[in-house]
């Protein structure tokens, strides 16, 4: 029987509590819940709560720690302490996992425990388990998709109802899909951390998130939405990881135009969608809710259930060691909407296939190296621009 020590009782923690109480498939009790806010009213008796993490970490009867807090560094401290004490761990903290991936793998091996984190990469979508088990010996050409429910909800409202960005963002906040400070989501960081985790399981290569280019949707305008609609396209924030040769991969996060013949075109609102393209299994499509307490809580519950059967990640692709290099030397075609010609000059396109100018709207479409975009990453947020990939393959 699992005796759980839970850290955090926010949206996901409460969602987990609900789905755990509704489950009759296995026996697990939440023994103690560690929270930070002493004044906040709770919906269950205060006897369940503690404000001292050691009440969980030092409790020998607790055999599973579930970590669901916002603070990534404190989360790593909690997970590390639990692992050193021989406790298995389930977490949903994508920032913590992405930034400490190699350390977590090494600690599991050293202390003989399991750290599971399905909810960190796709909320309700079981992508990590599938990569670990179904694709363990499959040659994956690419893994790509919509990995952030907040931005997808905003883009859906802008496209379907004509809202401007700030209106759609405020609506996402009101629905509970966006935090009061949404930069982690709308600037593409959340999606970047998730694709880094997925890349570790898809290719066995652990990448420092700082090395991955990310660009979000905070500068999108109705001009960009109008362009997409006129072309029969939608704009989605896409996370992308792919092989570029036998032992090298690349990855990035960037808005992309999606056409009606693609599965991701129909993934709207807070839903996520992931496509795995493999040599033998061809394309497979996964979709599910990417935000919300109950969808994320269901993924945490799945990990708790797996833990009850002694499951742990084997990191088979890492053991195989076939992918050894990461590169940003990768060409892609982008749409760049701009105002100031001086900004355009910074991009150094290899070639431009389309160039449009009017009094209040200018854009170019051309081929650029991902390394060039990465070199501009610290300046992009200060420019009056919007960038989106066209999705066209560069020969």
Short mmCIF file of C-alpha atoms in Angstrom, two decimals:
data_model
loop_
_atom_site.label_atom_id
_atom_site.label_comp_id
_atom_site.label_asym_id
_atom_site.label_seq_id
_atom_site.Cartn_x
_atom_site.Cartn_y
_atom_site.Cartn_z
CA UNK A 1 0.00 0.00 0.00
CA UNK A 2 1.34 3.40 -0.96
CA UNK A 3 1.61 6.01 1.76
CA UNK A 4 2.05 9.37 0.06
CA UNK A 5 3.67 12.54 1.26
CA UNK A 6 2.40 15.37 -0.94
CA UNK A 7 4.19 18.68 -1.48
CA UNK A 8 1.84 21.41 -2.72
CA UNK A 9 -1.93 21.67 -2.68
CA UNK A 10 -2.68 24.09 -5.49
CA UNK A 11 -4.57 23.41 -8.71
CA UNK A 12 -2.75 20.17 -9.55
CA UNK A 13 -2.48 18.98 -5.95
CA UNK A 14 -6.21 19.34 -5.46
CA UNK A 15 -6.84 17.75 -8.84
CA UNK A 16 -4.72 14.77 -7.81
CA UNK A 17 -6.63 14.50 -4.53
CA UNK A 18 -9.91 14.36 -6.47
CA UNK A 19 -8.82 11.72 -8.99
CA UNK A 20 -7.11 9.66 -6.30
CA UNK A 21 -10.29 9.60 -4.20
CA UNK A 22 -12.29 8.60 -7.28
CA UNK A 23 -9.94 5.73 -8.13
CA UNK A 24 -10.69 2.22 -6.92
CA UNK A 25 -7.95 0.47 -8.85
CA UNK A 26 -5.29 0.45 -6.14
CA UNK A 27 -4.77 1.47 -2.54
CA UNK A 28 -2.94 4.70 -1.76
CA UNK A 29 -3.36 7.16 1.07
CA UNK A 30 -2.17 10.76 1.27
CA UNK A 31 -0.65 10.75 4.77
CA UNK A 32 0.59 14.32 4.96
CA UNK A 33 0.58 17.44 2.76
CA UNK A 34 3.32 20.06 3.05
CA UNK A 35 2.30 23.62 2.10
CA UNK A 36 3.82 27.06 2.51
CA UNK A 37 0.87 29.38 3.17
CA UNK A 38 -0.23 29.14 6.81
CA UNK A 39 -3.20 31.51 6.34
CA UNK A 40 -4.89 30.01 3.30
CA UNK A 41 -8.19 28.25 3.90
CA UNK A 42 -8.13 24.57 2.93
CA UNK A 43 -11.00 22.40 1.77
CA UNK A 44 -9.92 19.42 3.89
CA UNK A 45 -9.09 19.24 7.62
CA UNK A 46 -5.88 21.00 8.69
CA UNK A 47 -4.73 17.81 10.40
CA UNK A 48 -3.57 16.65 6.94
CA UNK A 49 -1.21 19.61 6.58
CA UNK A 50 2.27 20.49 7.74
CA UNK A 51 4.57 23.44 7.10
CA UNK A 52 7.79 21.48 7.72
CA UNK A 53 9.07 19.37 4.82
CA UNK A 54 10.91 17.09 7.22
CA UNK A 55 7.60 15.85 8.57
CA UNK A 56 7.35 14.05 5.25
CA UNK A 57 10.99 13.40 4.40
CA UNK A 58 11.80 11.91 7.83
CA UNK A 59 8.60 9.87 8.08
CA UNK A 60 9.68 6.28 7.48
CA UNK A 61 6.10 5.12 6.88
CA UNK A 62 5.84 7.38 3.79
CA UNK A 63 7.14 5.41 0.80
CA UNK A 64 6.23 7.79 -2.04
CA UNK A 65 6.83 11.53 -2.30
CA UNK A 66 4.66 13.47 -4.77
CA UNK A 67 6.07 16.92 -5.54
CA UNK A 68 3.68 19.50 -7.04
CA UNK A 69 5.07 22.92 -6.06
CA UNK A 70 5.96 25.93 -8.23
CA UNK A 71 9.50 26.63 -6.98
CA UNK A 72 11.79 24.55 -9.22
CA UNK A 73 14.93 24.79 -7.07
CA UNK A 74 13.09 23.96 -3.86
CA UNK A 75 11.41 21.11 -5.75
CA UNK A 76 14.86 19.74 -6.64
CA UNK A 77 15.94 20.01 -3.00
CA UNK A 78 12.86 18.07 -1.92
CA UNK A 79 13.25 15.40 -4.62
CA UNK A 80 16.98 15.00 -3.91
CA UNK A 81 16.38 14.60 -0.18
CA UNK A 82 13.61 12.07 -0.79
CA UNK A 83 15.75 10.02 -3.18
CA UNK A 84 18.68 9.96 -0.75
CA UNK A 85 16.33 8.59 1.89
CA UNK A 86 15.29 5.79 -0.48
CA UNK A 87 11.82 7.15 -1.27
CA UNK A 88 10.33 6.92 -4.74
CA UNK A 89 9.18 10.22 -6.25
CA UNK A 90 6.50 11.46 -8.64
CA UNK A 91 6.75 15.06 -9.88
CA UNK A 92 5.08 17.33 -12.43
CA UNK A 93 7.72 20.08 -12.35
CA UNK A 94 9.00 20.44 -15.91
CA UNK A 95 11.46 23.24 -15.10
CA UNK A 96 13.06 21.17 -12.34
CA UNK A 97 13.28 18.02 -14.47
CA UNK A 98 14.65 19.84 -17.54
CA UNK A 99 17.30 21.75 -15.56
CA UNK A 100 18.42 18.75 -13.47
CA UNK A 101 17.78 15.90 -15.91
CA UNK A 102 21.21 14.27 -15.76
CA UNK A 103 21.40 14.57 -11.97
CA UNK A 104 18.00 12.93 -11.56
CA UNK A 105 18.98 10.01 -13.78
CA UNK A 106 22.24 9.51 -11.89
CA UNK A 107 20.56 9.69 -8.47
CA UNK A 108 17.99 7.08 -9.44
CA UNK A 109 20.78 4.71 -10.39
CA UNK A 110 22.83 5.43 -7.28
CA UNK A 111 20.03 5.05 -4.74
CA UNK A 112 17.95 2.44 -6.54
CA UNK A 113 14.72 4.44 -6.58
CA UNK A 114 12.28 5.65 -9.19
CA UNK A 115 11.53 9.24 -10.22
CA UNK A 116 8.53 9.49 -12.56
CA UNK A 117 7.35 12.70 -14.24
CA UNK A 118 4.81 11.94 -16.97
CA UNK A 119 2.76 15.05 -16.14
CA UNK A 120 5.77 17.32 -16.72
CA UNK A 121 5.81 16.98 -20.51
CA UNK A 122 2.26 16.74 -21.84
CA UNK A 123 -0.20 17.04 -18.94
CA UNK A 124 -2.77 14.33 -19.69
CA UNK A 125 -0.90 12.88 -22.72
CA UNK A 126 1.20 9.78 -21.83
CA UNK A 127 4.04 10.66 -24.18
CA UNK A 128 7.01 9.79 -21.96
CA UNK A 129 5.79 6.27 -21.19
CA UNK A 130 5.16 5.69 -24.90
CA UNK A 131 8.63 6.92 -25.84
CA UNK A 132 10.16 4.70 -23.16
CA UNK A 133 8.22 1.54 -24.00
CA UNK A 134 6.73 1.67 -27.51
CA UNK A 135 9.54 3.57 -29.22
CA UNK A 136 12.40 2.10 -27.17
CA UNK A 137 14.09 0.57 -30.26
CA UNK A 138 12.35 2.63 -32.97
CA UNK A 139 14.18 5.13 -35.15
CA UNK A 140 12.43 8.44 -34.54
CA UNK A 141 12.71 11.04 -37.30
CA UNK A 142 11.01 13.74 -35.24
CA UNK A 143 8.78 14.54 -32.28
CA UNK A 144 6.80 17.75 -32.59
CA UNK A 145 3.65 19.29 -31.30
CA UNK A 146 1.65 21.73 -29.22
CA UNK A 147 2.89 21.37 -25.66
CA UNK A 148 1.41 24.43 -23.97
CA UNK A 149 -2.32 24.68 -23.33
CA UNK A 150 -2.21 28.36 -22.32
CA UNK A 151 -0.82 29.64 -25.62
CA UNK A 152 -3.03 27.32 -27.63
CA UNK A 153 -6.09 28.67 -25.84
CA UNK A 154 -5.01 32.28 -26.54
CA UNK A 155 -4.32 31.57 -30.22
CA UNK A 156 -7.66 29.79 -30.58
CA UNK A 157 -9.59 32.73 -29.15
CA UNK A 158 -7.70 35.20 -31.35
CA UNK A 159 -8.39 33.14 -34.45
CA UNK A 160 -11.99 32.08 -33.84
CA UNK A 161 -13.37 35.20 -32.13
CA UNK A 162 -11.14 38.01 -33.35
CA UNK A 163 -9.85 38.94 -29.89
CA UNK A 164 -6.59 40.85 -29.64
CA UNK A 165 -3.72 39.29 -27.72
CA UNK A 166 -4.35 41.03 -24.38
CA UNK A 167 -8.07 40.22 -24.44
CA UNK A 168 -7.35 36.55 -25.12
CA UNK A 169 -4.65 36.47 -22.43
CA UNK A 170 -6.99 37.96 -19.82
CA UNK A 171 -9.62 35.41 -20.77
CA UNK A 172 -7.06 32.61 -20.28
CA UNK A 173 -6.25 34.00 -16.84
CA UNK A 174 -9.94 34.14 -15.94
CA UNK A 175 -10.36 30.50 -16.99
CA UNK A 176 -7.38 29.44 -14.86
CA UNK A 177 -5.25 28.45 -17.88
CA UNK A 178 -2.69 31.25 -17.40
CA UNK A 179 -0.81 32.39 -14.31
CA UNK A 180 -0.87 36.00 -13.10
CA UNK A 181 2.63 36.22 -14.59
CA UNK A 182 2.23 34.24 -17.82
CA UNK A 183 5.69 34.83 -19.31
CA UNK A 184 6.79 31.22 -18.77
CA UNK A 185 3.96 30.14 -21.08
CA UNK A 186 3.64 32.93 -23.66
CA UNK A 187 7.38 33.35 -24.27
CA UNK A 188 7.79 29.65 -25.04
CA UNK A 189 9.82 28.62 -21.99
CA UNK A 190 7.30 26.10 -20.69
CA UNK A 191 7.16 24.43 -24.11
CA UNK A 192 10.97 24.43 -24.27
CA UNK A 193 11.38 22.63 -20.95
CA UNK A 194 8.86 20.02 -22.10
CA UNK A 195 10.59 19.36 -25.43
CA UNK A 196 13.91 18.99 -23.59
CA UNK A 197 12.38 16.27 -21.40
CA UNK A 198 10.80 14.57 -24.40
CA UNK A 199 14.11 14.73 -26.29
CA UNK A 200 15.86 12.91 -23.45
CA UNK A 201 13.48 9.96 -23.83
CA UNK A 202 13.09 10.09 -27.62
CA UNK A 203 16.78 10.30 -28.46
CA UNK A 204 18.70 9.65 -25.25
CA UNK A 205 20.43 13.03 -25.36
CA UNK A 206 20.11 15.39 -22.40
CA UNK A 207 20.18 19.01 -23.52
CA UNK A 208 20.71 22.11 -21.42
CA UNK A 209 17.50 24.17 -21.98
CA UNK A 210 19.70 27.27 -22.39
CA UNK A 211 20.95 25.78 -25.67
CA UNK A 212 17.47 25.55 -27.19
CA UNK A 213 15.97 28.50 -29.08
CA UNK A 214 12.48 29.52 -27.96
CA UNK A 215 10.22 32.28 -29.23
CA UNK A 216 6.64 32.72 -28.08
CA UNK A 217 3.44 34.53 -29.02
CA UNK A 218 3.46 37.71 -26.90
CA UNK A 219 4.05 39.95 -29.95
CA UNK A 220 1.40 38.39 -32.19
CA UNK A 221 -1.17 40.76 -33.72
CA UNK A 222 -4.41 40.47 -35.62
CA UNK A 223 -2.37 41.23 -38.78
CA UNK A 224 -0.63 37.88 -38.32
CA UNK A 225 -3.91 36.10 -37.59
CA UNK A 226 -5.48 37.73 -40.67
CA UNK A 227 -2.57 36.58 -42.86
CA UNK A 228 -3.01 33.01 -41.58
CA UNK A 229 -6.77 33.05 -42.16
CA UNK A 230 -6.39 34.39 -45.71
CA UNK A 231 -4.00 31.52 -46.49
CA UNK A 232 -6.28 28.90 -44.91
CA UNK A 233 -3.84 28.35 -42.03
CA UNK A 234 -3.77 28.56 -38.23
CA UNK A 235 -0.90 29.63 -36.01
CA UNK A 236 0.20 27.23 -33.26
CA UNK A 237 3.15 27.38 -30.89
CA UNK A 238 5.17 24.35 -31.95
CA UNK A 239 7.87 22.46 -30.07
CA UNK A 240 10.14 20.55 -32.43
CA UNK A 241 12.92 17.97 -32.06
CA UNK A 242 14.34 15.99 -34.98
CA UNK A 243 17.31 14.06 -36.29
CA UNK A 244 19.43 15.93 -38.81
CA UNK A 245 21.84 13.05 -39.42
CA UNK A 246 22.71 9.67 -37.93
CA UNK A 247 24.03 10.96 -34.61
CA UNK A 248 22.80 14.57 -34.38
CA UNK A 249 19.52 16.24 -33.47
CA UNK A 250 18.18 19.78 -33.36
CA UNK A 251 15.25 21.36 -31.52
CA UNK A 252 13.44 24.67 -31.05
CA UNK A 253 10.15 26.28 -30.00
CA UNK A 254 8.54 28.65 -32.50
CA UNK A 255 5.04 29.61 -33.70
CA UNK A 256 4.20 27.84 -36.94
CA UNK A 257 1.56 28.09 -39.65
CA UNK A 258 -0.44 24.85 -39.77
CA UNK A 259 -2.52 23.80 -42.79
CA UNK A 260 -5.87 21.99 -42.79
CA UNK A 261 -4.33 18.66 -43.83
CA UNK A 262 -2.35 18.45 -40.55
CA UNK A 263 -3.63 16.91 -37.32
CA UNK A 264 -2.43 19.88 -35.27
CA UNK A 265 -4.71 22.26 -37.19
CA UNK A 266 -7.65 20.80 -35.27
CA UNK A 267 -6.03 20.93 -31.80
CA UNK A 268 -7.68 23.96 -30.22
CA UNK A 269 -8.27 25.66 -26.87
CA UNK A 270 -6.30 24.19 -23.95
CA UNK A 271 -5.63 20.89 -25.73
CA UNK A 272 -2.15 19.65 -26.60
CA UNK A 273 -1.16 17.48 -29.55
CA UNK A 274 2.04 15.55 -30.24
CA UNK A 275 3.18 13.79 -33.41
CA UNK A 276 5.89 11.14 -33.32
CA UNK A 277 7.26 10.32 -36.75
CA UNK A 278 9.24 7.09 -36.90
CA UNK A 279 10.99 5.01 -39.51
CA UNK A 280 8.76 1.95 -39.16
CA UNK A 281 5.66 3.05 -37.21
CA UNK A 282 5.34 6.15 -39.45
CA UNK A 283 3.32 9.01 -37.92
CA UNK A 284 1.37 8.64 -34.69
CA UNK A 285 -0.72 11.40 -33.16
CA UNK A 286 -1.47 11.94 -29.45
CA UNK A 287 -3.92 14.53 -28.15
CA UNK A 288 -5.31 15.51 -24.77
CA UNK A 289 -5.86 18.39 -22.38
CA UNK A 290 -2.67 20.31 -21.68
CA UNK A 291 -3.84 22.41 -18.74
CA UNK A 292 -6.06 22.07 -15.69
CA UNK A 293 -5.92 20.34 -12.33
CA UNK A 294 -7.80 17.16 -13.21
CA UNK A 295 -6.05 16.38 -16.55
CA UNK A 296 -2.61 16.94 -15.00
CA UNK A 297 -3.67 15.16 -11.82
CA UNK A 298 -4.67 12.14 -13.91
CA UNK A 299 -1.11 11.90 -15.30
CA UNK A 300 0.29 12.15 -11.77
CA UNK A 301 -2.10 9.39 -10.70
CA UNK A 302 -0.88 7.23 -13.59
CA UNK A 303 2.68 7.61 -12.30
CA UNK A 304 1.55 6.76 -8.77
CA UNK A 305 -0.14 3.64 -10.12
CA UNK A 306 2.97 2.69 -12.12
CA UNK A 307 5.07 3.19 -9.00
CA UNK A 308 2.87 0.74 -7.11
CA UNK A 309 3.97 -1.91 -9.62
CA UNK A 310 7.66 -1.03 -9.26
CA UNK A 311 7.92 0.80 -12.59
CA UNK A 312 10.92 3.00 -13.35
CA UNK A 313 12.30 4.60 -16.49
CA UNK A 314 15.09 2.55 -18.07
CA UNK A 315 16.42 5.36 -20.31
CA UNK A 316 17.05 2.83 -23.07
CA UNK A 317 17.93 5.39 -25.74
CA UNK A 318 20.51 6.96 -23.42
CA UNK A 319 22.04 3.52 -22.86
CA UNK A 320 22.15 2.89 -26.62
CA UNK A 321 24.10 6.13 -27.13
CA UNK A 322 23.37 6.48 -30.84
CA UNK A 323 22.62 10.23 -30.65
CA UNK A 324 25.66 12.10 -29.41
CA UNK A 325 25.45 15.63 -30.85
CA UNK A 326 23.14 18.63 -30.75
CA UNK A 327 23.19 21.38 -33.36
CA UNK A 328 21.53 24.68 -34.18
CA UNK A 329 23.05 24.66 -37.66
CA UNK A 330 19.65 24.03 -39.19
CA UNK A 331 17.83 26.01 -41.89
CA UNK A 332 14.13 26.78 -41.78
CA UNK A 333 11.72 29.06 -43.61
CA UNK A 334 10.06 31.77 -41.54
CA UNK A 335 7.50 34.54 -41.85
CA UNK A 336 8.77 37.79 -40.29
CA UNK A 337 6.34 40.66 -39.73
CA UNK A 338 8.22 43.87 -38.91
CA UNK A 339 7.88 47.66 -38.69
CA UNK A 340 11.44 49.00 -38.78
CA UNK A 341 13.69 48.12 -41.72
CA UNK A 342 16.67 48.24 -39.35
CA UNK A 343 15.22 45.26 -37.49
CA UNK A 344 14.86 43.34 -40.74
CA UNK A 345 18.55 43.88 -41.53
CA UNK A 346 19.56 41.99 -38.36
CA UNK A 347 18.17 38.68 -39.60
CA UNK A 348 20.58 37.98 -42.47
CA UNK A 349 18.26 35.75 -44.49
CA UNK A 350 19.90 33.25 -46.82
CA UNK A 351 17.16 34.05 -49.33
CA UNK A 352 13.77 35.81 -49.40
CA UNK A 353 10.94 34.37 -51.47
CA UNK A 354 8.20 36.86 -50.59
CA UNK A 355 8.38 40.55 -49.62
CA UNK A 356 5.28 42.61 -48.86
CA UNK A 357 5.02 46.27 -47.79
CA UNK A 358 2.04 48.51 -47.12
CA UNK A 359 1.61 51.62 -44.99
CA UNK A 360 0.91 49.67 -41.78
CA UNK A 361 1.94 46.07 -42.49
CA UNK A 362 5.23 44.60 -43.73
CA UNK A 363 6.47 41.04 -43.86
CA UNK A 364 9.00 38.84 -45.58
CA UNK A 365 9.19 35.08 -46.00
CA UNK A 366 12.62 33.58 -46.31
CA UNK A 367 15.16 30.98 -45.26
CA UNK A 368 17.27 31.57 -42.17
CA UNK A 369 19.62 29.50 -40.03
CA UNK A 370 18.38 28.56 -36.58
CA UNK A 371 21.77 29.64 -35.22
CA UNK A 372 21.06 33.17 -36.46
CA UNK A 373 17.75 33.28 -34.60
CA UNK A 374 19.48 31.99 -31.47
CA UNK A 375 22.09 34.76 -31.70
CA UNK A 376 19.27 37.36 -31.65
CA UNK A 377 17.32 35.76 -28.78
CA UNK A 378 18.07 38.48 -26.21
CA UNK A 379 16.97 41.27 -28.59
CA UNK A 380 13.82 39.79 -30.07
CA UNK A 381 11.48 40.74 -27.22
CA UNK A 382 12.33 44.42 -27.70
CA UNK A 383 11.51 44.47 -31.40
CA UNK A 384 8.15 45.23 -32.99
CA UNK A 385 8.13 41.94 -34.89
CA UNK A 386 6.48 38.52 -35.03
CA UNK A 387 8.13 35.33 -36.24
CA UNK A 388 6.47 32.10 -37.35
CA UNK A 389 7.78 29.06 -39.20
CA UNK A 390 6.09 28.21 -42.47
CA UNK A 391 6.57 24.48 -42.00
CA UNK A 392 8.02 24.04 -45.47
CA UNK A 393 10.91 21.60 -45.63
CA UNK A 394 14.25 22.98 -46.78
CA UNK A 395 16.02 20.72 -49.23
#
